[in-house]
Each structure stands twice: as C-alpha cells, then as structure tokens.
GROMACS .gro file of C-alpha atoms in nm:
model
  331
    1UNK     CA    1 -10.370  14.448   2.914
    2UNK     CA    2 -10.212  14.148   2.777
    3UNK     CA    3 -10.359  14.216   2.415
    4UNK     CA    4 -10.276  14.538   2.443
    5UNK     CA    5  -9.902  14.425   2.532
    6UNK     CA    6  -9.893  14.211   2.289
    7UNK     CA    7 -10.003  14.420   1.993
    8UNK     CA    8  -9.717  14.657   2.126
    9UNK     CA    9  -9.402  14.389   2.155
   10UNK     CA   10  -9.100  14.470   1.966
   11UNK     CA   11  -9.011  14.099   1.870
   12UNK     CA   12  -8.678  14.170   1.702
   13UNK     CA   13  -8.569  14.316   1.997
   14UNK     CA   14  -8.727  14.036   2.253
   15UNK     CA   15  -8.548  13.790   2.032
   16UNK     CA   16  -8.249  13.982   2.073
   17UNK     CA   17  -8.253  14.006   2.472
   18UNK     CA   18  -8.327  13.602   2.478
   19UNK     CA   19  -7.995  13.544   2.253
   20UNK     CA   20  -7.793  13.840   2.417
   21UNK     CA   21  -7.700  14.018   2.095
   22UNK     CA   22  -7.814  14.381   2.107
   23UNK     CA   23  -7.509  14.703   2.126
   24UNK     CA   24  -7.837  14.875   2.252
   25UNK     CA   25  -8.021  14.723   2.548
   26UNK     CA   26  -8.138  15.041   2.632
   27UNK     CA   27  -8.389  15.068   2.307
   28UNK     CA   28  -8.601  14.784   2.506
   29UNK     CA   29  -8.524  14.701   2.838
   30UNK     CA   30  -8.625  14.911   3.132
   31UNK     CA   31  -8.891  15.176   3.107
   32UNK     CA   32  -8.945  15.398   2.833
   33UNK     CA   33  -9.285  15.664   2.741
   34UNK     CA   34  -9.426  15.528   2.439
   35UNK     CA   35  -9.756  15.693   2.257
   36UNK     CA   36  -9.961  15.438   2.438
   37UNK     CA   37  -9.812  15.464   2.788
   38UNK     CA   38  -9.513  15.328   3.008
   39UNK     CA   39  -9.329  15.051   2.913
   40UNK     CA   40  -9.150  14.885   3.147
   41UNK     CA   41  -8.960  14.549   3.018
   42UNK     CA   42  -8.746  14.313   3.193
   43UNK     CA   43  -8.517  13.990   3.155
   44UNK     CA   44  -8.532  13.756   3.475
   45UNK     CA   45  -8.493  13.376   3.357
   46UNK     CA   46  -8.616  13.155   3.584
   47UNK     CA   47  -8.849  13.329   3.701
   48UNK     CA   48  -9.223  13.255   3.676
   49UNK     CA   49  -9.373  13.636   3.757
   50UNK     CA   50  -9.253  13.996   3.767
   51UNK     CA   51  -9.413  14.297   3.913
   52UNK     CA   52  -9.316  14.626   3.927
   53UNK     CA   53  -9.329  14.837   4.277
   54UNK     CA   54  -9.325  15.203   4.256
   55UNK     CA   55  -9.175  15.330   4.516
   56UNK     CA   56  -9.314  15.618   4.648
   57UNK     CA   57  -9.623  15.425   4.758
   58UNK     CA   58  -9.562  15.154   4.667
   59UNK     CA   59  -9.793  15.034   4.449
   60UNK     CA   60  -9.776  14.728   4.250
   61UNK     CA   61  -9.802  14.645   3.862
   62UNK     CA   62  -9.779  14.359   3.684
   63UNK     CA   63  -9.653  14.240   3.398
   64UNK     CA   64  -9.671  13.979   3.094
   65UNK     CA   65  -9.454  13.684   3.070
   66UNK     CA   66  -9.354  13.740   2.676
   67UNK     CA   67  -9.140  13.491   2.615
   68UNK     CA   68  -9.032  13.145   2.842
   69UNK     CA   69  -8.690  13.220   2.875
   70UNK     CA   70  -8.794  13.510   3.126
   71UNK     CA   71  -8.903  13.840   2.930
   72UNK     CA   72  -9.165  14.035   3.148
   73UNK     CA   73  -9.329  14.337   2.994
   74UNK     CA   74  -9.585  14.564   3.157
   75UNK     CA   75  -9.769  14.872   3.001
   76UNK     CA   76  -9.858  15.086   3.243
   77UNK     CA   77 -10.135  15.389   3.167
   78UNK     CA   78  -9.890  15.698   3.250
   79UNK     CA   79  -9.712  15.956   3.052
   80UNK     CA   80  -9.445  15.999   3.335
   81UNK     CA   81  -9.128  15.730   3.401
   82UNK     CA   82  -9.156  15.665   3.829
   83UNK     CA   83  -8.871  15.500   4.089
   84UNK     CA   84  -8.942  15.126   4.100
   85UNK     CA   85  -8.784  14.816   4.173
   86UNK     CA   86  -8.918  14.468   4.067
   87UNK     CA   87  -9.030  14.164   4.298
   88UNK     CA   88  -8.953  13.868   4.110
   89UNK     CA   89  -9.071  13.492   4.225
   90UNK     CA   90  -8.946  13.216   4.141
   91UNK     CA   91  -9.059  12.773   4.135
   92UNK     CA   92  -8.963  12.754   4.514
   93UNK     CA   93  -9.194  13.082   4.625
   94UNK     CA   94  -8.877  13.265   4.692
   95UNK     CA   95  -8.984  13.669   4.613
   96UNK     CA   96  -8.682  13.876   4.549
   97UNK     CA   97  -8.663  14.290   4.557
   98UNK     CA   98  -8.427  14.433   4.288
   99UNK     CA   99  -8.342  14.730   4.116
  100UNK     CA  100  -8.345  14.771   3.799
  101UNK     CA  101  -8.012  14.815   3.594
  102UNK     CA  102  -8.196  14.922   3.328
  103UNK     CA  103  -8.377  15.226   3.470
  104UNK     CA  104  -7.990  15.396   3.535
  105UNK     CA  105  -7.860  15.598   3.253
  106UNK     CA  106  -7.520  15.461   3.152
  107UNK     CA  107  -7.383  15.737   2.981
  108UNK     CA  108  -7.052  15.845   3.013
  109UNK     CA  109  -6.926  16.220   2.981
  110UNK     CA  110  -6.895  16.286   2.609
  111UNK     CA  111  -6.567  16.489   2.651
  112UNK     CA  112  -6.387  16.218   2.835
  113UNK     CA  113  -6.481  15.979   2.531
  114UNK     CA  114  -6.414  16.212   2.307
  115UNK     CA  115  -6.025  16.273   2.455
  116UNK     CA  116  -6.024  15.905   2.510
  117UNK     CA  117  -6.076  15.813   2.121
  118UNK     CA  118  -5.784  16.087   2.051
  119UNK     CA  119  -5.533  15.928   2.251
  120UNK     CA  120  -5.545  16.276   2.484
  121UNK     CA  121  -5.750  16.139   2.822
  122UNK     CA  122  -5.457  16.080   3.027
  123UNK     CA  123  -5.650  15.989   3.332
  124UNK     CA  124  -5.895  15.755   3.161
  125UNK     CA  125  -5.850  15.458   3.431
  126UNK     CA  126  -6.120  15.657   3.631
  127UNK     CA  127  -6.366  15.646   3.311
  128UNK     CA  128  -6.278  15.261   3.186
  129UNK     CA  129  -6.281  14.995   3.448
  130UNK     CA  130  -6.510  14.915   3.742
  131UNK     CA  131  -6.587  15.216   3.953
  132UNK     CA  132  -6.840  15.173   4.305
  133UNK     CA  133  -7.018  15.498   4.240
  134UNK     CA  134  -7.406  15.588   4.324
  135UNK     CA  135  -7.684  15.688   4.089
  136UNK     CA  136  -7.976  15.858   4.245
  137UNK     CA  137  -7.929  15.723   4.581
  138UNK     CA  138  -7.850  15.359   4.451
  139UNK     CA  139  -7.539  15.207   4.577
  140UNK     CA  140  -7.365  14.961   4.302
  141UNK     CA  141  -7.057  14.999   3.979
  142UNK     CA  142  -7.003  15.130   3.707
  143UNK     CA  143  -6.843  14.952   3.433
  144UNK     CA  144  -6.683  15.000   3.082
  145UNK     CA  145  -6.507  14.895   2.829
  146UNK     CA  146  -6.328  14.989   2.471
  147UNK     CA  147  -6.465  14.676   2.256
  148UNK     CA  148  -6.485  14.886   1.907
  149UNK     CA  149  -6.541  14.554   1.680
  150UNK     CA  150  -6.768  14.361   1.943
  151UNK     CA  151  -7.128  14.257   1.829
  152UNK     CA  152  -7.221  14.299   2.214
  153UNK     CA  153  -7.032  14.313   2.550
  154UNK     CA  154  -7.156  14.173   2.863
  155UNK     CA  155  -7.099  14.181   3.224
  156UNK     CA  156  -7.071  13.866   3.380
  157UNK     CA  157  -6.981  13.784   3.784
  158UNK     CA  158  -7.054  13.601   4.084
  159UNK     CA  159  -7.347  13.839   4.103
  160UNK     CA  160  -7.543  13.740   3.816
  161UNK     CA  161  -7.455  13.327   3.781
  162UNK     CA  162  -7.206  13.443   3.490
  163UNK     CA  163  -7.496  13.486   3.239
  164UNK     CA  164  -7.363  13.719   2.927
  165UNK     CA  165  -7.793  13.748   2.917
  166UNK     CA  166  -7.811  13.904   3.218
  167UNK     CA  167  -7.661  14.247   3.176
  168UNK     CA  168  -7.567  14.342   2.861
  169UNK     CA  169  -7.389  14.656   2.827
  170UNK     CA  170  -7.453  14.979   2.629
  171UNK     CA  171  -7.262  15.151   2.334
  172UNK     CA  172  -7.179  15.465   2.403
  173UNK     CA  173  -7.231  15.654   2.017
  174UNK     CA  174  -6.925  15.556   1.786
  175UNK     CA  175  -6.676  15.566   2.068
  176UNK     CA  176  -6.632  15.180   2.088
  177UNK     CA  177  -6.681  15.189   2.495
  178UNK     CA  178  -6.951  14.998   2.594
  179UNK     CA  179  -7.138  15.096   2.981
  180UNK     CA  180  -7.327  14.997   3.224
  181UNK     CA  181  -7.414  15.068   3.584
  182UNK     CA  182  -7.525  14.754   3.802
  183UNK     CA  183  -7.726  14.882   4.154
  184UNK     CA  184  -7.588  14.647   4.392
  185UNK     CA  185  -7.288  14.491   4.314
  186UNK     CA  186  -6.964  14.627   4.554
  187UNK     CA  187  -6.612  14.581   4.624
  188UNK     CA  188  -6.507  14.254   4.650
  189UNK     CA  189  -6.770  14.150   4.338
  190UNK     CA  190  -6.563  13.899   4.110
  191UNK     CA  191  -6.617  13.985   3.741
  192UNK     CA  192  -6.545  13.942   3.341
  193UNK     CA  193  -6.653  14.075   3.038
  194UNK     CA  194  -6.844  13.844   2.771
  195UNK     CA  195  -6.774  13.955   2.461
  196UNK     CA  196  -6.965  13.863   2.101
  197UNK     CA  197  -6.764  13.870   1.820
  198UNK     CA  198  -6.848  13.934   1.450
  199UNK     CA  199  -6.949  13.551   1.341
  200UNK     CA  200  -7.127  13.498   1.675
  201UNK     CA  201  -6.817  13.337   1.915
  202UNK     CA  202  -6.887  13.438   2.242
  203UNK     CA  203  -6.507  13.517   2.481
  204UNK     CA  204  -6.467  13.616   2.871
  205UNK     CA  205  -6.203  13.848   2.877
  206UNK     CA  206  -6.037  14.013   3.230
  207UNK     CA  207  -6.062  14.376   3.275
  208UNK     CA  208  -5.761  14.604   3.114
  209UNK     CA  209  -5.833  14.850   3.324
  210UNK     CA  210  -5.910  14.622   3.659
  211UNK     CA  211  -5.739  14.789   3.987
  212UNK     CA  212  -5.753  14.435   4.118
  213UNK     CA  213  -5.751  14.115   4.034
  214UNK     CA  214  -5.764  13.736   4.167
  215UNK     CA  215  -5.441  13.586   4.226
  216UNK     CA  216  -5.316  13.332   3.988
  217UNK     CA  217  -5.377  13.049   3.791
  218UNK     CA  218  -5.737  13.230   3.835
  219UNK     CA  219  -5.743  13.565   3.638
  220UNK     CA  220  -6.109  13.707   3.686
  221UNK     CA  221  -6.128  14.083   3.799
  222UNK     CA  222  -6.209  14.212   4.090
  223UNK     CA  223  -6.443  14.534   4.179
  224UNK     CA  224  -6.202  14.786   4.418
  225UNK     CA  225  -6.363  15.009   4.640
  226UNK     CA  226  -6.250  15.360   4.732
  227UNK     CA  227  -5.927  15.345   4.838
  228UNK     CA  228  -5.928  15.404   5.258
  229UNK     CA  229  -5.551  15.443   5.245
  230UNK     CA  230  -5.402  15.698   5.450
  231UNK     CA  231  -5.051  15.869   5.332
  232UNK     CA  232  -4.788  15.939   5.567
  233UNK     CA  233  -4.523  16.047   5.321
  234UNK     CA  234  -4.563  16.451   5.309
  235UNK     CA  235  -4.260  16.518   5.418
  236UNK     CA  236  -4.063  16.297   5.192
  237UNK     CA  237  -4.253  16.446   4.907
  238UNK     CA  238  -4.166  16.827   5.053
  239UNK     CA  239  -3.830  16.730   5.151
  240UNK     CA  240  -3.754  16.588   4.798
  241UNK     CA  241  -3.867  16.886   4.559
  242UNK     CA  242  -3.538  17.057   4.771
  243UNK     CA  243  -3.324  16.783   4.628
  244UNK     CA  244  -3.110  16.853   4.254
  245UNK     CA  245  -3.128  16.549   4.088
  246UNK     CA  246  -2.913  16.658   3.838
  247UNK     CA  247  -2.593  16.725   4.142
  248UNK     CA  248  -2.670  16.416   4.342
  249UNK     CA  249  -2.550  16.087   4.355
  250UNK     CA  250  -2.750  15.849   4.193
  251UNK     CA  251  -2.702  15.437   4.277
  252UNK     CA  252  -2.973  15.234   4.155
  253UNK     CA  253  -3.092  14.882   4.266
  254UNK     CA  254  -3.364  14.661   4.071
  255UNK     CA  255  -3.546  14.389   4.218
  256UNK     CA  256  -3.746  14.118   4.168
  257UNK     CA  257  -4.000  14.129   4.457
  258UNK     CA  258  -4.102  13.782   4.402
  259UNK     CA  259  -3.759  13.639   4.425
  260UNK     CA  260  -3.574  13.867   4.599
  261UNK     CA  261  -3.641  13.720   4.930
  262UNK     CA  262  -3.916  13.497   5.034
  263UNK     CA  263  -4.015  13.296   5.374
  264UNK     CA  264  -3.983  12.967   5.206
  265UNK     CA  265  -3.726  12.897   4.990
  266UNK     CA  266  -3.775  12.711   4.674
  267UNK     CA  267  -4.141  12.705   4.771
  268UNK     CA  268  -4.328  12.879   4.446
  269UNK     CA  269  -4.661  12.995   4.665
  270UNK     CA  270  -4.452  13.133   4.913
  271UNK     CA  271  -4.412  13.488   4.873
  272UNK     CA  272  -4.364  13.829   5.160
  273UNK     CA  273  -4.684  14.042   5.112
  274UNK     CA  274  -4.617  14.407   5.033
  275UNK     CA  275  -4.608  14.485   5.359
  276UNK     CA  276  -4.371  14.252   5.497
  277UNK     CA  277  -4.124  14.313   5.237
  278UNK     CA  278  -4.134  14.712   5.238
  279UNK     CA  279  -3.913  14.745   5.612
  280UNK     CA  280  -3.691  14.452   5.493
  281UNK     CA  281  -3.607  14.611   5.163
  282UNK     CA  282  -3.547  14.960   5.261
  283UNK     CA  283  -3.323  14.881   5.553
  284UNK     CA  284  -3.108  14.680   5.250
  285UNK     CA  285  -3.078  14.906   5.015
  286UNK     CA  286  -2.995  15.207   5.274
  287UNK     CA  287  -2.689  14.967   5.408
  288UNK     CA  288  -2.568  14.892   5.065
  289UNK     CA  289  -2.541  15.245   5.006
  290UNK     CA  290  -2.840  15.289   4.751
  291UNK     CA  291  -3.043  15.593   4.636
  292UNK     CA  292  -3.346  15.480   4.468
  293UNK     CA  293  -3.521  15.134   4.372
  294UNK     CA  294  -3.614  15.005   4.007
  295UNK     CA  295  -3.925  14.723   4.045
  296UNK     CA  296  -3.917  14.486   3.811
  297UNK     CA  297  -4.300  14.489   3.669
  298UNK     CA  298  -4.555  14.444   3.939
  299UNK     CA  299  -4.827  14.492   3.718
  300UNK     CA  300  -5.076  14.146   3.741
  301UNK     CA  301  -4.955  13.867   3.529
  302UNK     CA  302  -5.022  13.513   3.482
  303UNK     CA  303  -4.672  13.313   3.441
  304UNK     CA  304  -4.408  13.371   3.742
  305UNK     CA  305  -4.141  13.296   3.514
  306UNK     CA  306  -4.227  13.566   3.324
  307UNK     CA  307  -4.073  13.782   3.591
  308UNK     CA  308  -4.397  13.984   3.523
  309UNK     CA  309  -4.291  14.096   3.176
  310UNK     CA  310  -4.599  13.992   3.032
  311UNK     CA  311  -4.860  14.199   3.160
  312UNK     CA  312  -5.273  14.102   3.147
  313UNK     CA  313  -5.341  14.424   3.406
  314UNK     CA  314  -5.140  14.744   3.347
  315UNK     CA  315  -5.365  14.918   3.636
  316UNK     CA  316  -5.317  14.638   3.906
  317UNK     CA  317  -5.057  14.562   4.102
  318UNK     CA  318  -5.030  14.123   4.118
  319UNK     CA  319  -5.254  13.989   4.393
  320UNK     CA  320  -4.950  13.734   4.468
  321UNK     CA  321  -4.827  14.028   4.709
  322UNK     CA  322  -5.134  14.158   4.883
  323UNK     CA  323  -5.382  14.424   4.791
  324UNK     CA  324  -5.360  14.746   4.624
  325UNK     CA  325  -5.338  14.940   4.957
  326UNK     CA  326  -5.061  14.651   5.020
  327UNK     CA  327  -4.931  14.823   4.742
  328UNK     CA  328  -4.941  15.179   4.875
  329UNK     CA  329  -4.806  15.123   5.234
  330UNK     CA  330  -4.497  14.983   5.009
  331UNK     CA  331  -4.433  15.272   4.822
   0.00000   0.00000   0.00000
C-alpha cells in the first residue's frame, strides 16, 4: 500500500496543507473516489499514527504518514465514500476518536450567495457567522466568512490550539465567502478567523457577523447557541399596531446604558447587566413622562469612551452588559 500511496500523492497540494495556503482544502483533504480507489487524507500534527474507523462495523484502516508535520493518507480498495471517524495517537499513547471536518460538505445555498453578492440578502446574518447546526447526525458549527481578496481563511479557537493549519476553510465559487463546518465544536467555543493575505502576512480577525463576543480588552468571538429565550411581549406588540403614530405624542429619551446609572460610581468595570437595568429604566422614563427610548449604540466595541460609536460587531450586543438573551429580556 505505501508504494501504491505514494505513487498517488498530490505533493503540491500536501505542501500546501503543511503551509496552510490552499482556497480549496476540499481538492485533498478528506475522502474522495479516485480511479484507483478511496482516498482518504488527513492533517493531525503531532500525531505519530492515523487510522480510519468505518463506522458501520467498524472496521479499521490505516494510513501513511506522508509528511512529518502530520499528513496521513490511506487508499482504501472501494469505489464507494463510507461514515468514518479517525483514531489518532499521539507520543504519550493517548488515542483520540474524531470526526472528520473534511468528510462534511461546506456548501452554502447558491441563491443566498448569490443575493448576498447583490447587496439583496437582507437576512444574511443567518448565512455569515457561526451557526450550531447538524450535518448527518453530527452535532458541531458552521462558519463563514466574506474574505474576497484572502489567499486562504482559517478557523482558529480554543478547540483546535489556534492553528490557522488546522481547519482551513473553503471558497465557495467566486462569491468571496469562505465555509466550513467543524463536528464538535458548540456554544460557548471561543473563536477567530486567520486570514492570508496576498504577499503571505497571516491576520486574526473577530467575526463581523459574531452574535457574541468576549468582553473587553479581549475581542475574540464567541459561538451562540439557539437562542432559548422566551417572549412575553404579545400583547405589547398587538396592543401597539392599534396605536397612530402619526396623532400621538411623541417624547423621546436617549441613553447611555453604560453611564446612565451604574452600582459603583466612578468605577469603569462596574456596570448593571441588562437585566438589572431594564425595571430601573422603564420605571424612569414612565415618571418623567416619556414615550419611547433611543440607545445609544450597544453594538460590541472596544473603547468605552467611544460611547460605542465605533463598532467591531454590528450583530452583537457588548458583553460588558450580559448576554444576548440579557439583551432580549431588556427589550
């Protein structure tokens, strides 16, 4: 098998897994029917063997160690792709079980791309971002990301030791967004994209479309899960369609939620949650005779002075508050 592997290796490519600069991971990682069998192909470093477990029985296959810093190839005598996973040791004897990321299609709908690159997908915060979805019965996120002029995009968390190597993402056709779904990481996962620039420079960049994020001076992203949020405002909402906006008084107050009232004064880190501040505020603004309330931005940003004019995450409300569903019981 091993000459036979060998004769076969796509070098370029093997090269190009090792120094994490392919737009198309897909064209060698992960299994694929070639005219002389299954190729399955793999990227563990560290490791010192892979095999490959089939999972409907089991069965084990092993595979070549191509290169040092941890490509694994097997050829397997097959004309059908099968469910696996991969047992990977390591120095210490430690055997891990893992899915592979590469053995999930990471396309994304072509007509949501398409309305996306048009400026029409109005709703495109549940195509770009990180999304905990499942892929034929594999529990983990999806991610993705407009990068148009990137030589290759990454993702990078405390999941994978922040190694751009580890899984690099796909381009979807000429569409700029670059995708990839990742079986096991959930909500809560911490996570940036490494992006490769044209002359090689290598930059982690947050999330645009991140519905959460850490709380400053750290500005990683954060995976959300679904949303287990409960509303209990129908009949506000059916009450207020009855209302004429255009005949009704209309009295206006903005506010800074950061400095409008906090438990310490004068204390920088000391801030209400959402929560805390949504009973005090109302009951204010309903004595002082107001109809409606103008936030200043509460999108994530890094600099408090800022006030939160300058934004870094136009889908996430700033961690120095509380959580998104902080968020929601506020509104």
């Amino acid at each position: 098998m091993g000459d036979r592997i060998y004769e076969h290796a796509d070098w370029e490519k093997i090269e190009g897994v090792v120094y994490s600069d392919l737009k198309h991971p897909f064209s060698i990682l992960g299994p694929s029917m070639q005219e002389y069998g299954l190729r399955i192909c793999a990227f563990f470093p560290d490791a010192i063997s892979v095999a490959v477990k089939r999972k409907s029985d089991g069965k084990v296959f092993k595979t070549e160690k191509l290169d040092d810093a941890g490509f694994f190839e097997a050829i397997i005598n097959l004309k059908k792709v099968f469910s696996y996973t991969y047992l990977v040791k390591y120095e210490d004897g430690t055997i891990i079980e893992s899915e592979d990321t590469y053995a999930f299609s990471p396309e994304l709908p072509a007509e949501e791309l398409e309305a996306f690159n048009k400026g029409i997908n109005y709703t495109v915060y549940n195509l770009l971002g990180a999304h905990e979805t499942e892929v034929n019965g594999v529990k983990g996120t999806r991610f993705a990301v407009w990068a148009p002029t990137a030589m290759r995009v990454s993702v990078v968390g405390d999941f994978n030791f922040w190694d751009g190597r580890r899984a690099m993402m796909e381009l979807q056709g000429d569409s700029g967004v670059f995708s990839l779904f990742i079986p096991g990481v959930k909500r809560g996962s911490v996570y940036k994209y490494e992006i490769r620039a044209k002359g090689g420079a290598a930059f982690l960049k947050s999330d645009p479309y991140a519905l959460c994020t850490e709380k400053r001076p750290h500005n990683a992203s954060i995976v959300p899960g679904p949303s287990d949020y409960e509303w209990t405002d129908g009949k506000f909402i059916k009450n207020r369609k009855k209302v004429n906006g255009a005949n009704s008084p209309v009295n206006i107050y903005e506010v800074h939620l950061g400095s409008w009232k906090k438990p310490v004064a004068d204390d920088n880190e000391s801030f209400y949650t959402y929560r805390e501040i949504a009973p005090m505020l109302a009951d204010y603004v309903l004595e002082m005779g107001y109809t409606h309330i103008e936030l200043m931005p509460v999108m994530e940003h890094p600099f408090d002075g800022s006030w939160g004019y300058q934004v870094t995450g136009y889908y996430a409300p700033t961690a120095r508050y509380g959580s998104p569903e902080d968020f929601k019981f506020f509104v």
